[in-house]
PDB file of C-alpha atoms in Angstrom:
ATOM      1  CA  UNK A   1      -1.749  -7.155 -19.425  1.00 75.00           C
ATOM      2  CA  UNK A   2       0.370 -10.085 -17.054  1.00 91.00           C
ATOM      3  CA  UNK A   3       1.327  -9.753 -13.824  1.00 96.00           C
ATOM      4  CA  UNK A   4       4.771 -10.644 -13.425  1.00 96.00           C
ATOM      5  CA  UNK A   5       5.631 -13.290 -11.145  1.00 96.00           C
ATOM      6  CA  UNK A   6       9.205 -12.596  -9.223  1.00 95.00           C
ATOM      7  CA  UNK A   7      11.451 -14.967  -8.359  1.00 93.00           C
ATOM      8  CA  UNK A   8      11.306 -14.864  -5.175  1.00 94.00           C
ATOM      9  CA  UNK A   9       7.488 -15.301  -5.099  1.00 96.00           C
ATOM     10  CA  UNK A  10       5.549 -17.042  -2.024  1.00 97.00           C
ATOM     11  CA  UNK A  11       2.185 -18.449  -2.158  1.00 98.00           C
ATOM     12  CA  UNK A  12      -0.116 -19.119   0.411  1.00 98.00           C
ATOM     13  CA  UNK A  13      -3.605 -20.588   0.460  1.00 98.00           C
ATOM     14  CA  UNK A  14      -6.515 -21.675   2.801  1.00 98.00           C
ATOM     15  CA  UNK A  15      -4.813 -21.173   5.826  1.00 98.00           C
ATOM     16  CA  UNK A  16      -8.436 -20.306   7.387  1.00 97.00           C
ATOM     17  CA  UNK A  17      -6.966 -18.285  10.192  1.00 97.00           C
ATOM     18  CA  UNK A  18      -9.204 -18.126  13.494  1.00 96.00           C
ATOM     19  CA  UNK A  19      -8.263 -19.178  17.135  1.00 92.00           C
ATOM     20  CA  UNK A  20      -7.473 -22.563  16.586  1.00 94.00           C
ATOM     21  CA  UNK A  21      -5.545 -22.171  13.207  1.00 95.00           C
ATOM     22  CA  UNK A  22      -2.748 -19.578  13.318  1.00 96.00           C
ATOM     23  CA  UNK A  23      -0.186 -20.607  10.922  1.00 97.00           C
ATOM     24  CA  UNK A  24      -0.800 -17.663   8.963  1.00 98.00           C
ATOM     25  CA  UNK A  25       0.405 -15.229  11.599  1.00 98.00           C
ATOM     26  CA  UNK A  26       3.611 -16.963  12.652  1.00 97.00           C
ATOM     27  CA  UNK A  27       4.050 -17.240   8.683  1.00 97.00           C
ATOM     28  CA  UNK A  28       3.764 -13.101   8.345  1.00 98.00           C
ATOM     29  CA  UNK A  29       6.103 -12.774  11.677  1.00 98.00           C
ATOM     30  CA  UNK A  30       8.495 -14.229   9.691  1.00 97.00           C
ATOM     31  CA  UNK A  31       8.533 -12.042   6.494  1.00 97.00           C
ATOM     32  CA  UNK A  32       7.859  -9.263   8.689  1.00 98.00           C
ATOM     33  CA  UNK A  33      11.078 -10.419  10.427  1.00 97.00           C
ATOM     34  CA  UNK A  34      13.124 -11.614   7.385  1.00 96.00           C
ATOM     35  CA  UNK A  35      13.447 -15.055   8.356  1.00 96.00           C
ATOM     36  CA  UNK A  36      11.300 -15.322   5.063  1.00 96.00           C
ATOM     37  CA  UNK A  37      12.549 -13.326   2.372  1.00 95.00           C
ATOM     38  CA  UNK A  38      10.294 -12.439  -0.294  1.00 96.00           C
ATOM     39  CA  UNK A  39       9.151  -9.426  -2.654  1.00 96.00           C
ATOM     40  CA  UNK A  40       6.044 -10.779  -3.402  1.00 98.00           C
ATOM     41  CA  UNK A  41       3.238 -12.464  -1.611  1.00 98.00           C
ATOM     42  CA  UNK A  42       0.325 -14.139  -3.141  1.00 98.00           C
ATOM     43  CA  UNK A  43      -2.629 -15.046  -0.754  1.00 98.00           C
ATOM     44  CA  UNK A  44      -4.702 -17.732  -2.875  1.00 98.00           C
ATOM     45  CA  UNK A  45      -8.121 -17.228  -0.837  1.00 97.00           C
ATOM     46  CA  UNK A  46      -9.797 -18.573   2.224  1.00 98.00           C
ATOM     47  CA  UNK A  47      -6.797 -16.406   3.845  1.00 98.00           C
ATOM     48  CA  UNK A  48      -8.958 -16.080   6.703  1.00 98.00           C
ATOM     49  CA  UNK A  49     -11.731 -18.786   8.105  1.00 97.00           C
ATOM     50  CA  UNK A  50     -14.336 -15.953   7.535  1.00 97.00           C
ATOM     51  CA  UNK A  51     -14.189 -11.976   6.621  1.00 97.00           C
ATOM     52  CA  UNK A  52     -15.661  -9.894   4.512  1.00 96.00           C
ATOM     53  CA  UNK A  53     -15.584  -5.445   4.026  1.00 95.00           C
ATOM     54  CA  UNK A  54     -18.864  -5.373   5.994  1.00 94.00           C
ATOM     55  CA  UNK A  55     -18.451  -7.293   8.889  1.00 94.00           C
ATOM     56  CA  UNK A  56     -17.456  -5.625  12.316  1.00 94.00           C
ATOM     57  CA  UNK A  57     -17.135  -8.674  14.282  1.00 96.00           C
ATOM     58  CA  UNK A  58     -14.740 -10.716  12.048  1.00 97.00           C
ATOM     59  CA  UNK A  59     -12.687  -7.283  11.493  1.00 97.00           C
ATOM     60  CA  UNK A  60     -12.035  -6.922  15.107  1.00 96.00           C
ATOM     61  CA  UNK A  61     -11.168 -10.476  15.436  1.00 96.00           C
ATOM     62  CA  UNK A  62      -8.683 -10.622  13.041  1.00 97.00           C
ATOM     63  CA  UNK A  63      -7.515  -6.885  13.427  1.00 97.00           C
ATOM     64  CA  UNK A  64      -3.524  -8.296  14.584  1.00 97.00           C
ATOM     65  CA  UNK A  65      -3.305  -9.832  11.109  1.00 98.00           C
ATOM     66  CA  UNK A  66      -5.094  -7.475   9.221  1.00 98.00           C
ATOM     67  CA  UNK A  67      -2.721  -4.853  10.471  1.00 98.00           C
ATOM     68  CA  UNK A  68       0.396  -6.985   9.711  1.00 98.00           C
ATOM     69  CA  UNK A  69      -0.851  -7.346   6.534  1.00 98.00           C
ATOM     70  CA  UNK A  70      -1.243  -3.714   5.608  1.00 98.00           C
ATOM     71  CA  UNK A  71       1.962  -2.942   6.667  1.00 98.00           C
ATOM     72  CA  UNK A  72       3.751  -5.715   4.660  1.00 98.00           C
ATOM     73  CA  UNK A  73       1.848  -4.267   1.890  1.00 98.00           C
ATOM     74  CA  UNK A  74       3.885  -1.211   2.299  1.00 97.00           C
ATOM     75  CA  UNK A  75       7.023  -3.138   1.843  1.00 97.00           C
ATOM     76  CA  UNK A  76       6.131  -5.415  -0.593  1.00 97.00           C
ATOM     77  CA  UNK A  77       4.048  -6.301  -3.186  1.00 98.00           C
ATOM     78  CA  UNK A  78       0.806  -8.261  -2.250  1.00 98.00           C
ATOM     79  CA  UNK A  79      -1.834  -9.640  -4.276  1.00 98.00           C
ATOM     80  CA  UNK A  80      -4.821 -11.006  -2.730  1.00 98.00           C
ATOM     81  CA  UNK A  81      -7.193 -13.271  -4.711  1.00 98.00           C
ATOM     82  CA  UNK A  82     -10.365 -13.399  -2.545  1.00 98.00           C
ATOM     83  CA  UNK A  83     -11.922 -17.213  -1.972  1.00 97.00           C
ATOM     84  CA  UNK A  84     -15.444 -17.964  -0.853  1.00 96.00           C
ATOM     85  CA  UNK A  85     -14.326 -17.685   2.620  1.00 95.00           C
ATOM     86  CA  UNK A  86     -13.170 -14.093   2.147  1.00 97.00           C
ATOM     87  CA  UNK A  87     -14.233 -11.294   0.108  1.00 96.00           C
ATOM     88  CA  UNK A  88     -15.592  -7.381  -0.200  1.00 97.00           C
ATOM     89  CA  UNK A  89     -12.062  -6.821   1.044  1.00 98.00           C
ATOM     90  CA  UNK A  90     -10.654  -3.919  -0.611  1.00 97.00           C
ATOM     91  CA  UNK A  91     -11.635  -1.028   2.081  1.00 96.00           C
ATOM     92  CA  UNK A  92     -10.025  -3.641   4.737  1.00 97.00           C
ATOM     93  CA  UNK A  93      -6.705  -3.717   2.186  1.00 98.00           C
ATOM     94  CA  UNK A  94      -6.397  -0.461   0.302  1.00 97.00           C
ATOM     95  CA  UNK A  95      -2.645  -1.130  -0.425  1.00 97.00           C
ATOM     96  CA  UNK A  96      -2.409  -4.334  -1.232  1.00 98.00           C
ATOM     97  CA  UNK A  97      -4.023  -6.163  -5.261  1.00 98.00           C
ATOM     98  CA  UNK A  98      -7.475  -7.912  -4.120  1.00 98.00           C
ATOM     99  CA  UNK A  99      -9.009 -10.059  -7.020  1.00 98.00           C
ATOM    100  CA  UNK A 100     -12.540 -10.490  -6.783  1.00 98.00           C
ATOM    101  CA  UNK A 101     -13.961 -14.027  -7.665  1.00 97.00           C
ATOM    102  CA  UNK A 102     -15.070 -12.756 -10.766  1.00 96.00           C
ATOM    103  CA  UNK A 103     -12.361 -11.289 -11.865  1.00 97.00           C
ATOM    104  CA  UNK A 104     -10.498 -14.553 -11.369  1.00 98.00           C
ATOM    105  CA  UNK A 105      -8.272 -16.079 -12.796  1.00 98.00           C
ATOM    106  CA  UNK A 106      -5.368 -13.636 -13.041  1.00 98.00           C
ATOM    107  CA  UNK A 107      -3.271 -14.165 -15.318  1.00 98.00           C
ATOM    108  CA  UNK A 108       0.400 -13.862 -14.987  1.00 98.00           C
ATOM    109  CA  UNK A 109       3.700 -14.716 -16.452  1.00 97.00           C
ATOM    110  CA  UNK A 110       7.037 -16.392 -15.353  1.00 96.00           C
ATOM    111  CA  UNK A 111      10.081 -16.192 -17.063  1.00 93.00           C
ATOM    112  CA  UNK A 112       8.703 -17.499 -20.636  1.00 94.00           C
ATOM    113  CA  UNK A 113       5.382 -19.203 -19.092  1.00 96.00           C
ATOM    114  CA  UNK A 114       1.798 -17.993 -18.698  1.00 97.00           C
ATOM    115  CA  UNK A 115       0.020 -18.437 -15.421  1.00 97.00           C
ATOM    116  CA  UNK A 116      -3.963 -18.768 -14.504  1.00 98.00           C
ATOM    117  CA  UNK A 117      -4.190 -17.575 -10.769  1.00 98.00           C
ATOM    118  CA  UNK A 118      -7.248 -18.495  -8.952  1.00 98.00           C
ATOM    119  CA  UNK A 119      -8.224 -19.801  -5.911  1.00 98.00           C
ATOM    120  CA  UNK A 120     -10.688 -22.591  -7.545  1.00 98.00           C
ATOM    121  CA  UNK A 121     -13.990 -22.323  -6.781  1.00 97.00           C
ATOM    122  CA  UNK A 122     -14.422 -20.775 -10.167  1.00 97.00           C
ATOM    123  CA  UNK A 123     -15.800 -22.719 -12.720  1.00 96.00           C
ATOM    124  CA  UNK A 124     -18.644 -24.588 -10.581  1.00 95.00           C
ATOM    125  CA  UNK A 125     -22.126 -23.857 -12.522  1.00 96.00           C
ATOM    126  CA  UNK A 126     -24.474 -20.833 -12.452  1.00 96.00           C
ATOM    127  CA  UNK A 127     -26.132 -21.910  -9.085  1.00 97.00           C
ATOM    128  CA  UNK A 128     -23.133 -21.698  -7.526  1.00 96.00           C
ATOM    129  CA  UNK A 129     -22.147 -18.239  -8.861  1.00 96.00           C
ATOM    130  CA  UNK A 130     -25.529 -17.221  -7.999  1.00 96.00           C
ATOM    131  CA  UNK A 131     -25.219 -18.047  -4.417  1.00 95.00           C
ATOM    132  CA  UNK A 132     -21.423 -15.813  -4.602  1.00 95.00           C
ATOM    133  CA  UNK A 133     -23.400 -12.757  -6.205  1.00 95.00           C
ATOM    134  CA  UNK A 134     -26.153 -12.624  -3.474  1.00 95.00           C
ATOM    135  CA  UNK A 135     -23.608 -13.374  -0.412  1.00 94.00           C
ATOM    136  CA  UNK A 136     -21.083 -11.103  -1.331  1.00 96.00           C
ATOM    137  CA  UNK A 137     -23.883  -8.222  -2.236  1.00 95.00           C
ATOM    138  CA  UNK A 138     -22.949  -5.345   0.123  1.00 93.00           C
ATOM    139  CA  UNK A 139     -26.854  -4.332   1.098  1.00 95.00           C
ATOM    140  CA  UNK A 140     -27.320  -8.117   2.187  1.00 94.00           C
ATOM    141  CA  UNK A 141     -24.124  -8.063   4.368  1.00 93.00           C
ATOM    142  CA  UNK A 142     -24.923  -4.751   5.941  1.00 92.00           C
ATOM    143  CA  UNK A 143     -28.296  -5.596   7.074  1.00 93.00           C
ATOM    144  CA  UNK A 144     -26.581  -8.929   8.574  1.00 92.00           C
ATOM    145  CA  UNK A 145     -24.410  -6.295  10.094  1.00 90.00           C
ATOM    146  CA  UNK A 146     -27.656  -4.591  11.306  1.00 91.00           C
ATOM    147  CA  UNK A 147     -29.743  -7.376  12.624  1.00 95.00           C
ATOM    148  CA  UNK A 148     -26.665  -8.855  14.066  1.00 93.00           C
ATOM    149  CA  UNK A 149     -26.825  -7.735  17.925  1.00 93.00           C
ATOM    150  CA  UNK A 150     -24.456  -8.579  20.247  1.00 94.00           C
ATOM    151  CA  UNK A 151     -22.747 -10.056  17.378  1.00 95.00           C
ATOM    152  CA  UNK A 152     -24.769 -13.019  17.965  1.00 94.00           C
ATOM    153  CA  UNK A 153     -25.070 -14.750  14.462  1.00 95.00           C
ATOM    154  CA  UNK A 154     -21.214 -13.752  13.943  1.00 96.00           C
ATOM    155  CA  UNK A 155     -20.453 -15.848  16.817  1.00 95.00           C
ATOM    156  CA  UNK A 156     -22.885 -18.505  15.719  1.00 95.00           C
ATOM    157  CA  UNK A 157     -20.653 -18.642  12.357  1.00 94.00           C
ATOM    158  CA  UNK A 158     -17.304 -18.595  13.908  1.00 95.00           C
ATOM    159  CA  UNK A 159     -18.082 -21.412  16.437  1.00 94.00           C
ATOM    160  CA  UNK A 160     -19.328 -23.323  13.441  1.00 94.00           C
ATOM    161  CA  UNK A 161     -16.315 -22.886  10.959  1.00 94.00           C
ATOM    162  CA  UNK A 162     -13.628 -23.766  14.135  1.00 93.00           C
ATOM    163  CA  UNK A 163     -15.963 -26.874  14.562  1.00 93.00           C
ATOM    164  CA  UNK A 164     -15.315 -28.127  10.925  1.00 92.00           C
ATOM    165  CA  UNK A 165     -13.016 -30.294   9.808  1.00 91.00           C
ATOM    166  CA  UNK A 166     -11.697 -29.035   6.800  1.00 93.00           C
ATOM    167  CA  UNK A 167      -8.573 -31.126   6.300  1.00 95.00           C
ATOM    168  CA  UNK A 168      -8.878 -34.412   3.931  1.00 93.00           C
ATOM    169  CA  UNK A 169      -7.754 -36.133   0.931  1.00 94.00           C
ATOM    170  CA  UNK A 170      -9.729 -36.352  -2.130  1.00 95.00           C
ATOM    171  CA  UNK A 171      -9.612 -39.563  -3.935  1.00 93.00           C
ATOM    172  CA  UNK A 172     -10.595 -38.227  -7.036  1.00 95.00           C
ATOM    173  CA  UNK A 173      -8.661 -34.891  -7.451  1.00 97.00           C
ATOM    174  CA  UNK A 174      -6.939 -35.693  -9.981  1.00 97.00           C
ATOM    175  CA  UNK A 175     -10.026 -36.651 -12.067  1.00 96.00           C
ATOM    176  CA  UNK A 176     -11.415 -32.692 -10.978  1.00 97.00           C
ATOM    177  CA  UNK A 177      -8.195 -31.335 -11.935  1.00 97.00           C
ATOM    178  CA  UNK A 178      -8.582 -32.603 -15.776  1.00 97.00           C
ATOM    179  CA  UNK A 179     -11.708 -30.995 -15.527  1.00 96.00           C
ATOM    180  CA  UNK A 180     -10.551 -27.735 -14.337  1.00 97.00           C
ATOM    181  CA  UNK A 181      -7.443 -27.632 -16.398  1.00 97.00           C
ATOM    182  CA  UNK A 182      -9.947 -27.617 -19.809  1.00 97.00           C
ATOM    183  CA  UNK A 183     -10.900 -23.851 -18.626  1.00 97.00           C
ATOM    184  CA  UNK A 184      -7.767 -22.328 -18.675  1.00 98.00           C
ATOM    185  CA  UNK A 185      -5.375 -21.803 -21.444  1.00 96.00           C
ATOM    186  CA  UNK A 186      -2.043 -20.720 -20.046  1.00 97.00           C
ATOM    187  CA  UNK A 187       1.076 -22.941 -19.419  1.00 97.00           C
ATOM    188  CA  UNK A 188       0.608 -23.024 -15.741  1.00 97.00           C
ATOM    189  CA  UNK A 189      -2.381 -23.086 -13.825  1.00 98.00           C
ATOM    190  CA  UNK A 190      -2.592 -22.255  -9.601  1.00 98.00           C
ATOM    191  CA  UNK A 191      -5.240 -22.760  -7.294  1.00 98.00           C
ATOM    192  CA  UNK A 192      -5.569 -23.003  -3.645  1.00 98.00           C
ATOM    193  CA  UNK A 193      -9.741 -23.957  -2.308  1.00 98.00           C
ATOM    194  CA  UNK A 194      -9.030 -28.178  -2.169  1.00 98.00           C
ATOM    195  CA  UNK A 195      -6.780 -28.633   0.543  1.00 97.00           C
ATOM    196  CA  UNK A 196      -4.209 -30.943  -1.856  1.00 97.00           C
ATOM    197  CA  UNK A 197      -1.027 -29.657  -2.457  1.00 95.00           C
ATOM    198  CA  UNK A 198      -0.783 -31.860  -5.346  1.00 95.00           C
ATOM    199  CA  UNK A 199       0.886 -30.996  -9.097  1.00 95.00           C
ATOM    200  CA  UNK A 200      -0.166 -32.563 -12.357  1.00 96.00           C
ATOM    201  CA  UNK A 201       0.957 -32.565 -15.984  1.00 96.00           C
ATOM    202  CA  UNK A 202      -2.370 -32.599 -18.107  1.00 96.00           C
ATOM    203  CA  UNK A 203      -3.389 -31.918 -21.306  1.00 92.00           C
ATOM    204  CA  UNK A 204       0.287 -30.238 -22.182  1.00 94.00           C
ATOM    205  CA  UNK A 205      -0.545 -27.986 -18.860  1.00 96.00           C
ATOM    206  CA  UNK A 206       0.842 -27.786 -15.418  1.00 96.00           C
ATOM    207  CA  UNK A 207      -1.371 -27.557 -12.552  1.00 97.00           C
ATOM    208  CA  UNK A 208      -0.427 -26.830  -9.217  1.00 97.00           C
ATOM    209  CA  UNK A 209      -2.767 -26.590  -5.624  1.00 97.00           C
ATOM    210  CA  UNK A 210      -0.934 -24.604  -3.488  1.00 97.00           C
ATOM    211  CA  UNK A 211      -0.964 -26.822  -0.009  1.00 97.00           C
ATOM    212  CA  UNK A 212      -3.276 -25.585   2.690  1.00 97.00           C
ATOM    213  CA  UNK A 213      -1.054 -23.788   5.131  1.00 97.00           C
ATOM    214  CA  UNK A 214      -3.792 -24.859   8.524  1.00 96.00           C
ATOM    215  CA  UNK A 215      -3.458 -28.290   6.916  1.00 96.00           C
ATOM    216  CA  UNK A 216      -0.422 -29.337   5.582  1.00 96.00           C
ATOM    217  CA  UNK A 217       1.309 -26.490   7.067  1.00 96.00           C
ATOM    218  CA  UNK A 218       2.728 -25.490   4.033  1.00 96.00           C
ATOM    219  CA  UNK A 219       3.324 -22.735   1.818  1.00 97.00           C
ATOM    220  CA  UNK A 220       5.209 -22.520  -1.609  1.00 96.00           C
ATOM    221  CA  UNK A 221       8.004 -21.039  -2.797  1.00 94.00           C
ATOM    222  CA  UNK A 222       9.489 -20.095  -6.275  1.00 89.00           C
ATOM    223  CA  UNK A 223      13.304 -21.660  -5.901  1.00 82.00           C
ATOM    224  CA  UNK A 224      15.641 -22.408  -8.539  1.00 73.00           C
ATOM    225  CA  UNK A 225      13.177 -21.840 -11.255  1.00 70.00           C
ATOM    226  CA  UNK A 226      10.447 -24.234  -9.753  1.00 85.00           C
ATOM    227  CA  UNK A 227       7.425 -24.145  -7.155  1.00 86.00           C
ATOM    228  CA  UNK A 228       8.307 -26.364  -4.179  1.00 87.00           C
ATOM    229  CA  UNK A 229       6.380 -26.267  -1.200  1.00 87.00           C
ATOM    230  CA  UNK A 230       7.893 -25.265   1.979  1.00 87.00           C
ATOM    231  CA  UNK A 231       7.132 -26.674   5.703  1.00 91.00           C
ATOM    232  CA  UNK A 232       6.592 -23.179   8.160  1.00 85.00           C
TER     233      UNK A 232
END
């Protein structure tokens, strides 16, 4: 079964929202406004700089978007493919499609294409999806949740990830990409996780990294029949 993409889709990816990077809010003012106009909002992971179900202290923080979000969700549609800086999030987003990593990638169709939705960390090796099983595993989180007084290791986490400096070009991406592109088999292929905002035609395939909204302060669009990324 394919999701159908509209056409008046918007994507958005690794805006890592947190109190330096708040793109993403002024971007959901907007649709919540109608400067943007859209029926259809896909969030491409690493929405937020950290979250997950379990986790009081990143809940509160970002409560203001969180409750934007859910009531966009009321008004339109809203699929959420969780990254491996957010996840466990359906109880935080009971209206709104959340795709866990390993149900990833999505798959989708526009006009007379197929789409691969992911956000891109997929497709690493088994250490790597090892270490996504045992940090997203609910008993681990909760007894972080438990140990966690004064929020004091939350805090410790979130002073870290505003520290980081997550925003750089990859000389190589294109080299990754033909990689990546040999585990999917639709027409089009979408991921967010590298920061690029690049497109490629590869091995008869079209690949597209949705820009990161906290770094190039982009999103994209579906206009006139093609993705083109849009400045907020």
């Amino acid at each position: 079964m394919y999701l159908s993409i509209k056409s008046d889709s918007i994507f958005v990816a690794d805006s890592h929202f947190n109190e330096k990077n708040r793109e993403l809010l002024t971007l959901l003012q907007k649709v919540e406004s109608k400067e943007i106009v859209t029926s259809q909002l896909f969030l491409m992971g690493d929405i937020f700089d950290f979250i997950s179900g379990e986790s009081r202290y990143f809940i509160k923080q970002n409560i203001e978007v969180i409750n934007l979000l859910n009531k966009l969700s009321n008004e339109i549609e809203i699929i959420y493919l969780e990254g491996n800086h957010d996840y466990n999030l359906k109880t935080v987003f009971p209206n709104i499609k959340v795709i866990k990593r390993e149900n990833q990638p999505l798959l989708a169709k526009y006009e007379d294409k197929t789409v691969s939705l992911a956000h891109g960390d997929n497709f690493i090796n088994w250490k790597y999806d090892l270490y996504c099983k045992f940090i997203r595993n609910t008993i681990f989180l909760r007894f972080m949740n438990f140990i966690d007084i004064n929020f004091f290791i939350s805090k410790k986490i979130e002073n870290a990830l505003v520290k980081k400096n997550i925003c750089h070009k990859m000389k190589n991406f294109e080299e990754i990409v033909s990689k990546r592109v040999k585990n999917y088999n639709t027409d089009i292929v979408i991921e967010g996780h590298y920061h690029q905002g690049n497109s490629y035609f590869i091995d008869e395939k079209r690949y597209i990294n949705i820009p990161s909204l906290c770094c190039q302060k982009k999103y994209v669009l579906i206009k006139d029949l093609e993705f083109k990324g849009e400045t907020i």
